[in-house]
Short mmCIF file of C-alpha atoms and ligand atoms in Angstrom, two decimals:
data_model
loop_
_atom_site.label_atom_id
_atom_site.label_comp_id
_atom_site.label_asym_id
_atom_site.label_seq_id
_atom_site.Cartn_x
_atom_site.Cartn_y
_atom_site.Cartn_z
CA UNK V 1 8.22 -14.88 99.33
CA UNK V 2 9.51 -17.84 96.97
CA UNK V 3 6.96 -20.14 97.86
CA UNK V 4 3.13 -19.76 96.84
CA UNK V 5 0.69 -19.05 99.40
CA UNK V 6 -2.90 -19.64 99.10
CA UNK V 7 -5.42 -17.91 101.12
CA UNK V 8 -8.74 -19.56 100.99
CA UNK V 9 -10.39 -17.13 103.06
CA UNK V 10 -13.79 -16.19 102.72
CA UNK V 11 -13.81 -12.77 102.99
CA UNK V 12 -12.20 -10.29 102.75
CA UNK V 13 -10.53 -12.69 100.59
CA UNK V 14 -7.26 -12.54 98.44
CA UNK V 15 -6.70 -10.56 95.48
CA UNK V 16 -5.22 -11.00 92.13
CA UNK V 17 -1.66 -10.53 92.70
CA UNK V 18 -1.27 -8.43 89.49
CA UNK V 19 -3.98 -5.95 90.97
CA UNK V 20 -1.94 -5.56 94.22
CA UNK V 21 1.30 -5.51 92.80
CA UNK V 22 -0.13 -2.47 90.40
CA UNK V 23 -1.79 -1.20 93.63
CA UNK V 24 2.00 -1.43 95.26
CA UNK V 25 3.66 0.40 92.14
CA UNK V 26 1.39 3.35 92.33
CA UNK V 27 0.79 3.99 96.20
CA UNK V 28 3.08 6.83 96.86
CA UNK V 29 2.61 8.29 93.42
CA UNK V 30 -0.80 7.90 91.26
CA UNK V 31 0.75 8.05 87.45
CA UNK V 32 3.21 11.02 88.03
CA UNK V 33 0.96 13.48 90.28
CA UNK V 34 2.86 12.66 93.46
CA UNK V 35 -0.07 11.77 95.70
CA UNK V 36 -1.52 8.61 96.96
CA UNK V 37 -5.20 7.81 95.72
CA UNK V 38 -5.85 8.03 99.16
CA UNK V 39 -5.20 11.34 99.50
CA UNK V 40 -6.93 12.47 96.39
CA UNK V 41 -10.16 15.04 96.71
CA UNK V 42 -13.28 12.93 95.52
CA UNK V 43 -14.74 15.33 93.60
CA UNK V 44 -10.87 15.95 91.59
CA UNK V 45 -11.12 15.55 87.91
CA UNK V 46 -8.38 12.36 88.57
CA UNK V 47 -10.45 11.01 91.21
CA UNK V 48 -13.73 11.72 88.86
CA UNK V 49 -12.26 9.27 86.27
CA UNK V 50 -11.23 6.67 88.66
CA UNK V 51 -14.73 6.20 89.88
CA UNK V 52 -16.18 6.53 86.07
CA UNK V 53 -14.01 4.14 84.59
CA UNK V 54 -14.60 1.43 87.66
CA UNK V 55 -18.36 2.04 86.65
CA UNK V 56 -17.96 2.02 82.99
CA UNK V 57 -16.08 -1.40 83.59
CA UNK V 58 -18.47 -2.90 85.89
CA UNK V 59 -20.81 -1.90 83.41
CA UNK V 60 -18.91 -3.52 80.54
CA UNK V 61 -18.15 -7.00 82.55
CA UNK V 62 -21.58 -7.27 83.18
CA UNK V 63 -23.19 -5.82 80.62
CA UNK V 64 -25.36 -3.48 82.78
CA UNK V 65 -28.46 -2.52 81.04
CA UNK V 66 -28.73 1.39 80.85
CA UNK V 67 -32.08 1.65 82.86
CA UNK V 68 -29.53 0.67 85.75
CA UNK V 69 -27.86 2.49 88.57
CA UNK V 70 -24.34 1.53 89.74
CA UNK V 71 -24.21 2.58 93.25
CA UNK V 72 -20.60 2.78 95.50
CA UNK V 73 -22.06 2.53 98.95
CA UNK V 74 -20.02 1.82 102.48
CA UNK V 75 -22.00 -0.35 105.37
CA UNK V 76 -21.32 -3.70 103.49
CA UNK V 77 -24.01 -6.41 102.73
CA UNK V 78 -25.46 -5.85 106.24
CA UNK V 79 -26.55 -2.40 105.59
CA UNK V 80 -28.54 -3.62 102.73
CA UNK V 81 -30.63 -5.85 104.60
CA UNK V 82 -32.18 -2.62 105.84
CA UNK V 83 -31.72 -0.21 102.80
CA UNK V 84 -33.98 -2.66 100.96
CA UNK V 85 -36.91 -2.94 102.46
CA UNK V 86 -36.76 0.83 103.24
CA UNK V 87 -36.53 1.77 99.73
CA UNK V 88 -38.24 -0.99 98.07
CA UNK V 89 -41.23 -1.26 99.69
CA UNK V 90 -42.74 1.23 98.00
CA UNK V 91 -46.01 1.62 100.33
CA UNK V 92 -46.55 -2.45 100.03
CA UNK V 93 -46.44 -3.58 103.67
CA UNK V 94 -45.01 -7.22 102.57
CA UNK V 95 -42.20 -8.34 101.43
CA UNK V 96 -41.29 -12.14 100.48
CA UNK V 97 -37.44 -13.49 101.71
CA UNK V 98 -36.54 -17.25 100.33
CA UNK V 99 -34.52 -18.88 103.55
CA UNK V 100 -31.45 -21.09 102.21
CA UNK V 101 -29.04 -20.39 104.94
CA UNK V 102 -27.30 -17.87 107.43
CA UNK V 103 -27.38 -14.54 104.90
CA UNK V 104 -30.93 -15.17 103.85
CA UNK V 105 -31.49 -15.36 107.22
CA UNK V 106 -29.98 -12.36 108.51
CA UNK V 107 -31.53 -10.62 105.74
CA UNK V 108 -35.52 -11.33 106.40
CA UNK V 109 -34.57 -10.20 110.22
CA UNK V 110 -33.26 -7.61 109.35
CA UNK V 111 -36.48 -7.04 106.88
CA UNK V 112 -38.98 -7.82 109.76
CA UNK V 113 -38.04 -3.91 111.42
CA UNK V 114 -39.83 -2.48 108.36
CA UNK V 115 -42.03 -5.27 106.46
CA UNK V 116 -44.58 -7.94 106.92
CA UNK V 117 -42.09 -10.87 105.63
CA UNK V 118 -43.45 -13.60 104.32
CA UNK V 119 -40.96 -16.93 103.58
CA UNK V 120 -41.76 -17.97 99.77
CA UNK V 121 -39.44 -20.88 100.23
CA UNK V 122 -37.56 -22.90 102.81
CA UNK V 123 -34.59 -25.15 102.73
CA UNK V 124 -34.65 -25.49 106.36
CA UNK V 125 -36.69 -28.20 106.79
CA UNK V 126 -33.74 -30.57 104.52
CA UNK V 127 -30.76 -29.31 106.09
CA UNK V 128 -30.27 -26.59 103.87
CA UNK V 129 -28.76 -28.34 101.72
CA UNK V 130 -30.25 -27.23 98.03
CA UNK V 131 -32.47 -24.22 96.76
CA UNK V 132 -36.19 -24.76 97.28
CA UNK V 133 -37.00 -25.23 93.36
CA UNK V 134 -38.90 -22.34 91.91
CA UNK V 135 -42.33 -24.46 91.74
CA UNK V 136 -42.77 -25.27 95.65
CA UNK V 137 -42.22 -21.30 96.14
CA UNK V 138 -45.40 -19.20 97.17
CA UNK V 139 -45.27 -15.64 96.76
CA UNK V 140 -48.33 -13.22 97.55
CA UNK V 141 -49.64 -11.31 95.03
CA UNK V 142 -49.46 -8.05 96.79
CA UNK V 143 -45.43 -8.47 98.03
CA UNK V 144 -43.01 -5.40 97.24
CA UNK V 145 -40.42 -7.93 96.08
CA UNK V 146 -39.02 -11.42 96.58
CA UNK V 147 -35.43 -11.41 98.06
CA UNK V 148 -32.56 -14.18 97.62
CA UNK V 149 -29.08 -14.92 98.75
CA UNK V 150 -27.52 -15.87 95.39
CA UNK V 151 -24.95 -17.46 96.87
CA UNK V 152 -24.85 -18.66 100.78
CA UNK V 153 -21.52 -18.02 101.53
CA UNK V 154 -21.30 -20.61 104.63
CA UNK V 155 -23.45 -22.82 103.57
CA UNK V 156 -21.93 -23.54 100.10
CA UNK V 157 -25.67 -23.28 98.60
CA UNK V 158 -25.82 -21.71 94.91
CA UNK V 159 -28.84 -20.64 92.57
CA UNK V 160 -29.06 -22.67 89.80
CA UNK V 161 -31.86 -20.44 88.34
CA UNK V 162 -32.85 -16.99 88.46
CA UNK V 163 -36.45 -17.39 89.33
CA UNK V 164 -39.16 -15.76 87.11
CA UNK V 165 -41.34 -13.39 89.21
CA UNK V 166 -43.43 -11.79 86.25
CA UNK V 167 -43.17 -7.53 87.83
CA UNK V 168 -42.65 -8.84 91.04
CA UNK V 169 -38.65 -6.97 91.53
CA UNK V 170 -36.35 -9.53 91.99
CA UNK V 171 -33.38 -8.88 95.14
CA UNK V 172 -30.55 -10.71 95.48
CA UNK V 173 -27.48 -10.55 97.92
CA UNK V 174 -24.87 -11.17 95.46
CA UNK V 175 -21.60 -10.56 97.67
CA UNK V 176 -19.93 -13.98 97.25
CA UNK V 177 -20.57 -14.62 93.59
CA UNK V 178 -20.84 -11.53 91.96
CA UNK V 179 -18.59 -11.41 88.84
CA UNK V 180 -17.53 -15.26 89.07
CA UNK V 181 -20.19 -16.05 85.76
CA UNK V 182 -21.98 -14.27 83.27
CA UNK V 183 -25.71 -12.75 84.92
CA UNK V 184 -28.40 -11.46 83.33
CA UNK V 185 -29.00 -8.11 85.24
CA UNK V 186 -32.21 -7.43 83.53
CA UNK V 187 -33.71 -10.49 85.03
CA UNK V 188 -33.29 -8.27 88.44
CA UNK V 189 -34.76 -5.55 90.36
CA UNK V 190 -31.98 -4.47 92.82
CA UNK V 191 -27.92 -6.47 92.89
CA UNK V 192 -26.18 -5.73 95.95
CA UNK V 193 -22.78 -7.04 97.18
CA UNK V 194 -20.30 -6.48 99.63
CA UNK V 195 -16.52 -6.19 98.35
CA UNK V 196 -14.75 -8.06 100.20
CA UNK V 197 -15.19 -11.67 98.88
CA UNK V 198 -14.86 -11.21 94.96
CA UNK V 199 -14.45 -7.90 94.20
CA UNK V 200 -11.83 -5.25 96.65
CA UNK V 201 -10.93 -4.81 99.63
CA UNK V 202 -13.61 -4.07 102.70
CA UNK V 203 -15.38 -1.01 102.97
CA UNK V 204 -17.54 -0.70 99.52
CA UNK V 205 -20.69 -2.44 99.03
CA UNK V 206 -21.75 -2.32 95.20
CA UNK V 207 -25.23 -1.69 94.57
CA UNK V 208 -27.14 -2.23 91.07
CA UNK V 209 -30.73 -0.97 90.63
CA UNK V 210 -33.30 -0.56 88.15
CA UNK V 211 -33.90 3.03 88.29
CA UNK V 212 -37.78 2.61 88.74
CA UNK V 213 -37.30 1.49 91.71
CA UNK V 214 -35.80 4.63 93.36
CA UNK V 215 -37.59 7.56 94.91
CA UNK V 216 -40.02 5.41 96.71
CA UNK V 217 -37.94 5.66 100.45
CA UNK V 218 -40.50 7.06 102.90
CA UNK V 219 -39.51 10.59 103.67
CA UNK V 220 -38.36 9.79 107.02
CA UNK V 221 -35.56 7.64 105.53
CA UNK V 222 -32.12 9.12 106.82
CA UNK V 223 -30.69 10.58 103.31
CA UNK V 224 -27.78 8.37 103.09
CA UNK V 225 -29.75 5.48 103.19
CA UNK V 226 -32.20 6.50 100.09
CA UNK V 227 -30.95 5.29 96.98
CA UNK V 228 -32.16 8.23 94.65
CA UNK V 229 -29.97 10.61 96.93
CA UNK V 230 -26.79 7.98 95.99
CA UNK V 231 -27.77 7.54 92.51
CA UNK V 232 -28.62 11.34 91.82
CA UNK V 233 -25.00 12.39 93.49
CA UNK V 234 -23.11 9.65 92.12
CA UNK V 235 -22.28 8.02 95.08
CA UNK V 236 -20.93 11.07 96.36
CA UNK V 237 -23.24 12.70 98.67
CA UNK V 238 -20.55 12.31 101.04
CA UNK V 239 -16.91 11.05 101.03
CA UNK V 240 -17.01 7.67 99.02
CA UNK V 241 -14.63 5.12 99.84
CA UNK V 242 -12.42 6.35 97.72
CA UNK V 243 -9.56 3.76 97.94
CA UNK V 244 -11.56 1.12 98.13
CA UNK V 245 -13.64 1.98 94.48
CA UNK V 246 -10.33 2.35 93.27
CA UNK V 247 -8.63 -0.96 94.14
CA UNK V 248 -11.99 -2.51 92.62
CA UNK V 249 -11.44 -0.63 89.24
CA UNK V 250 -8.52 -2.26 89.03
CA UNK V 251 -9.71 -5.56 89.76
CA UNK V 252 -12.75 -4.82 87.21
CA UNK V 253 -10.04 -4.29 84.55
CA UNK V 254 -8.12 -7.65 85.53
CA UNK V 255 -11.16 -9.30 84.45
CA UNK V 256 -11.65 -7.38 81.58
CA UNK V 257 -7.89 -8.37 80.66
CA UNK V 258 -8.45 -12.10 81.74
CA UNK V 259 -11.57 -12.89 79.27
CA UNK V 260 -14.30 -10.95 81.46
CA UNK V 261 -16.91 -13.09 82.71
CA UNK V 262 -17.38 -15.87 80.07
CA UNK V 263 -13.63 -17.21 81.39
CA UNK V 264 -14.07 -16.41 84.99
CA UNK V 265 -16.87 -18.96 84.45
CA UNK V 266 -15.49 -21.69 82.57
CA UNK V 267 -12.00 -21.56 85.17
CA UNK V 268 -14.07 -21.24 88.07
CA UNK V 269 -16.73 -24.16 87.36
CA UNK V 270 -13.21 -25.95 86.43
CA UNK V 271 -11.98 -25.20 89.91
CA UNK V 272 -15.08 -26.53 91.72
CA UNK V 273 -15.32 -29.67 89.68
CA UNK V 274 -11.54 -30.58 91.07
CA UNK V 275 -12.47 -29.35 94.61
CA UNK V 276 -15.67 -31.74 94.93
CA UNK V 277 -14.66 -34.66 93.21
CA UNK V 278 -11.52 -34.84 95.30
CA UNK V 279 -13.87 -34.48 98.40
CA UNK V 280 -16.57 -37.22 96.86
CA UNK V 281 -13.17 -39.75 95.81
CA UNK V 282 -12.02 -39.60 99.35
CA UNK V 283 -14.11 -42.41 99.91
CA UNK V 284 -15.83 -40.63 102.95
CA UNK V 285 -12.82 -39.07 103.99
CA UNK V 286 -14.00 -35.79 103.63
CA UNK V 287 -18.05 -34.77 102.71
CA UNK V 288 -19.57 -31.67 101.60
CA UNK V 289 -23.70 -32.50 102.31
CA UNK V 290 -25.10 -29.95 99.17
CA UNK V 291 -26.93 -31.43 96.05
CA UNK V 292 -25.11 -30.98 93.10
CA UNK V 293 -26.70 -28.41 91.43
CA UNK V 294 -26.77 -26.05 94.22
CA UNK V 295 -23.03 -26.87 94.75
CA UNK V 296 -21.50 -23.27 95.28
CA UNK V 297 -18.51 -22.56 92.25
CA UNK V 298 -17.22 -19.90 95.17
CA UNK V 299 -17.54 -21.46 98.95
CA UNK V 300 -16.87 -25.11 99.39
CA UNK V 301 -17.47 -25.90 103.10
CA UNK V 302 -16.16 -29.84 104.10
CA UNK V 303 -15.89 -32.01 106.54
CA UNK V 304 -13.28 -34.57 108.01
CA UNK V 305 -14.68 -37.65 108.92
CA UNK V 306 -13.66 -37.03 112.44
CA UNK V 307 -13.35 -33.30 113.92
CA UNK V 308 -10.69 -34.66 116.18
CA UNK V 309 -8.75 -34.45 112.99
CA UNK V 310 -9.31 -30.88 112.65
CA UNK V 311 -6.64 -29.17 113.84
CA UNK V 312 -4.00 -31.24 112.34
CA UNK V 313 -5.85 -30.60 109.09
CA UNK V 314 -4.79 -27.39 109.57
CA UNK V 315 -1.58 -26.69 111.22
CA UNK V 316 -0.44 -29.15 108.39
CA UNK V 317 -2.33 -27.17 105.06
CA UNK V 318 -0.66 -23.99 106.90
CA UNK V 319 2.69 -25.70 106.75
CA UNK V 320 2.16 -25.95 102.90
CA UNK V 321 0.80 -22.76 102.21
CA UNK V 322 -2.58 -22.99 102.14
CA UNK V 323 -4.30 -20.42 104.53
CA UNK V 324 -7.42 -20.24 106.20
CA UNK V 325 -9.13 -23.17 105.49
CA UNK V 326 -10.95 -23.06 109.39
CA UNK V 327 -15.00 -23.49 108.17
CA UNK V 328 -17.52 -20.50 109.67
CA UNK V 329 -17.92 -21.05 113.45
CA UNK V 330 -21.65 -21.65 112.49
CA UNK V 331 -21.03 -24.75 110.87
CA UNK V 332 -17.51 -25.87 111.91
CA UNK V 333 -15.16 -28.36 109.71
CA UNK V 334 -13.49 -26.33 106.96
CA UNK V 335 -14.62 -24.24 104.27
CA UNK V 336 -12.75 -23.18 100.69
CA UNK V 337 -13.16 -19.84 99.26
CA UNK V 338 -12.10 -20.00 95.61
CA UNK V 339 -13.64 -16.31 94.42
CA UNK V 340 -11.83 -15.48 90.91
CA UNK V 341 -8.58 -14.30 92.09
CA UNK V 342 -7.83 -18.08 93.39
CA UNK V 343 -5.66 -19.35 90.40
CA UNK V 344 -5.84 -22.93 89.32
CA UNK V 345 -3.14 -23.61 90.83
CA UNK V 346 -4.47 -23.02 94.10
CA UNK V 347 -6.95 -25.55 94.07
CA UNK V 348 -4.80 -27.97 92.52
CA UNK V 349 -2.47 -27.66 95.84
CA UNK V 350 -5.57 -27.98 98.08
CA UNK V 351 -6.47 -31.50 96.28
CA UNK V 352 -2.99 -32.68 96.62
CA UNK V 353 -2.40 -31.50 100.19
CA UNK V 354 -6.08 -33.49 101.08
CA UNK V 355 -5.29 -36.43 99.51
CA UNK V 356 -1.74 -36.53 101.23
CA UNK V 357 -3.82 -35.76 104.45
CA UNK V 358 -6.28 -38.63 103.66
CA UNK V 359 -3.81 -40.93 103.26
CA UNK V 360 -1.67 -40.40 106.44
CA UNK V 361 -4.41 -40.28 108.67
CA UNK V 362 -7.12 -41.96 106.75
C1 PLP H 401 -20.21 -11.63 103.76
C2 PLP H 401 -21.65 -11.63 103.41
C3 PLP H 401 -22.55 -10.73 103.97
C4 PLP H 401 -22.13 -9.70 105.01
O1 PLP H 401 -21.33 -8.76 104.41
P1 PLP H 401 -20.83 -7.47 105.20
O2 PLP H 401 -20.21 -6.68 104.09
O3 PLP H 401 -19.86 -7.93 106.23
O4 PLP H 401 -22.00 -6.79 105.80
C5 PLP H 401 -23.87 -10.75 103.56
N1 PLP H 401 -24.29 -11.64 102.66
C6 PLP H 401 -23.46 -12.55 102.10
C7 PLP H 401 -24.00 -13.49 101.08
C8 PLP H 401 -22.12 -12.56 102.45
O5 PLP H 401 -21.29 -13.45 101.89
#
């Protein structure tokens, strides 16, 4: 392929190229043994560093306090809406959800098969359009933990805080912003994130937990679904996935190579800043409806001034490259995923393409 191509999917979402291209090298023949990762025993010493290094890298990117468990888990984000409350609950029968869009959502249903939830915050009542600030929140006194969607992937809706809950355990669903900044992980109970968006390919769901918090699962919980189990066997009370843990220790040392998370911040708030101030120059061309400060740097959902307009939008980005742009069916219009292995470049197409777009049809 001579020509670029773009994918601005949400998830699973591209890769770095370097990462695939390694991946590509070494697929037939893992540095000279003359099997495929994928075929690979979990528990071989070769596969035993794999996994150790991913973890010792994750740990080193985001400087992972000790006191923490990294967990490789399979069921994706989804799962986690009902590992949490089953292991965090620890005999409270409440737990407190903050509602800023579809995840948030899913995840205080999901809650409701095992908890009292209570709603500390709502941004439904403006569109959801920003995060409820930390000051209108309520949260009882007697919840097992408050639970947020970092990042609302189809919404475009982005912390700009991590609220301060005093030794209340702090949960958030992480999977479309993990690794794109700097975090401070001691400011949370329990991280969890799917890999798909912007860490590997589909199939692993990363959790992070403060080890406090495990060995609490009522003993009815099915074992692979109790977190002590997973952290006391090192992810490996079963098969992992192996191939997928691998592929993201290889994306985990990309970063490390590429100025870790300090420089995945500064490029990626770079990227945004292009993305939305093409969309607010288009003179109402195109719209994205979030405040500012709860702009996502990861998921920029837009819309065209008319939806007839839509499918020309893209059939014509897809002539140029730039690949699926189509928003969630939820919400409609389009929607740009930008997760760290967009380059620069990327976006920069995007804003040219639009404006070209704008001023054809506009
Ligand atoms: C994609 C996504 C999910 C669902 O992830 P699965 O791995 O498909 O279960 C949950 N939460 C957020 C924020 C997401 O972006």
């Amino acid at each position: 392929m001579n020509e670029p191509v773009y994918n601005f999917g949400a998830g699973p979402a591209m890769l770095p190229a370097a990462v695939l291209e390694q991946v590509q090298g070494e697929l037939l023949d893992w540095q000279g043994r003359g099997i495929s990762v994928m075929e690979m025993s979990h528990r071989s010493a070769d596969y035993m560093q794999i996994i150790a290094e991913a973890e010792q890298d994750l740990r080193d990117l985001m400087h992972i306090p000790a006191n923490y468990k990294v967990l490789f888990l399979q069921g994706g984000a989804t799962l986690q809406f009902a590992m949490v409350p089953l292991n965090l609950l620890r005999g409270h029968a409440r737990a407190s959800y903050v509602q800023t869009g579809i995840w948030s959502e899913k995840a205080l249903q999901e809650a409701r098969r095992f908890a009292e939830v209570e709603i500390a915050a709502s941004n439904a009542d403006r569109q959801a359009r920003l995060v409820p600030p930390q000051s209108e929140w309520r949260v009882s006194q007697d919840t097992a933990y408050v639970h947020i969607a970092g990042n609302e992937t189809i919404g475009g809706v982005e912390f700009d805080f991590i609220p301060d809950l005093g030794d209340v355990p702090l949960v958030s669903d992480a999977s479309s912003h993990i690794l794109s900044r700097p975090v401070d992980v001691s400011r949370f109970g329990l991280i969890y994130a799917g890999a798909q968006k912007n860490i590997g390919p589909a199939g692993l769901t990363l959790v992070i937990v403060r080890e406090d918090l495990l060995g609490h699962a009522p003993t009815n919980t099915p074992t692979m679904l109790d977190y002590a189990v997973q952290a006391k066997e090192g992810s490996m009370h079963n098969t992992p996935p192996t191939f997928a843990i691998y592929v993201a220790g290889l994306v985990f040392k990309w970063l490390k190579n590429n100025g870790g998370l300090q420089a995945m911040a500064e490029r990626n708030q770079r990227k945004a800043a292009l993305l939305y101030q093409a969309i607010d120059a288009s003179g109402g061309f195109y719209s994205n409806p979030v405040e500012a400060r709860n702009r996502s740097w990861m998921n920029v959902p837009f819309f065209l001034k008319e939806a007839g307009m839509n499918g020309a939008f893209l059939q014509e980005a897809e002539a140029r490259h730039l690949l699926q742009l189509k928003g969630h069916r939820l919400l409609g219009g389009m929607r740009a995923s930008i997760y760290n292995a967009m380059p620069e470049a990327g976006v920069q197409a995007l804003v040219d393409f639009m404006r070209d777009f704008a001023r054809q049809h506009g």
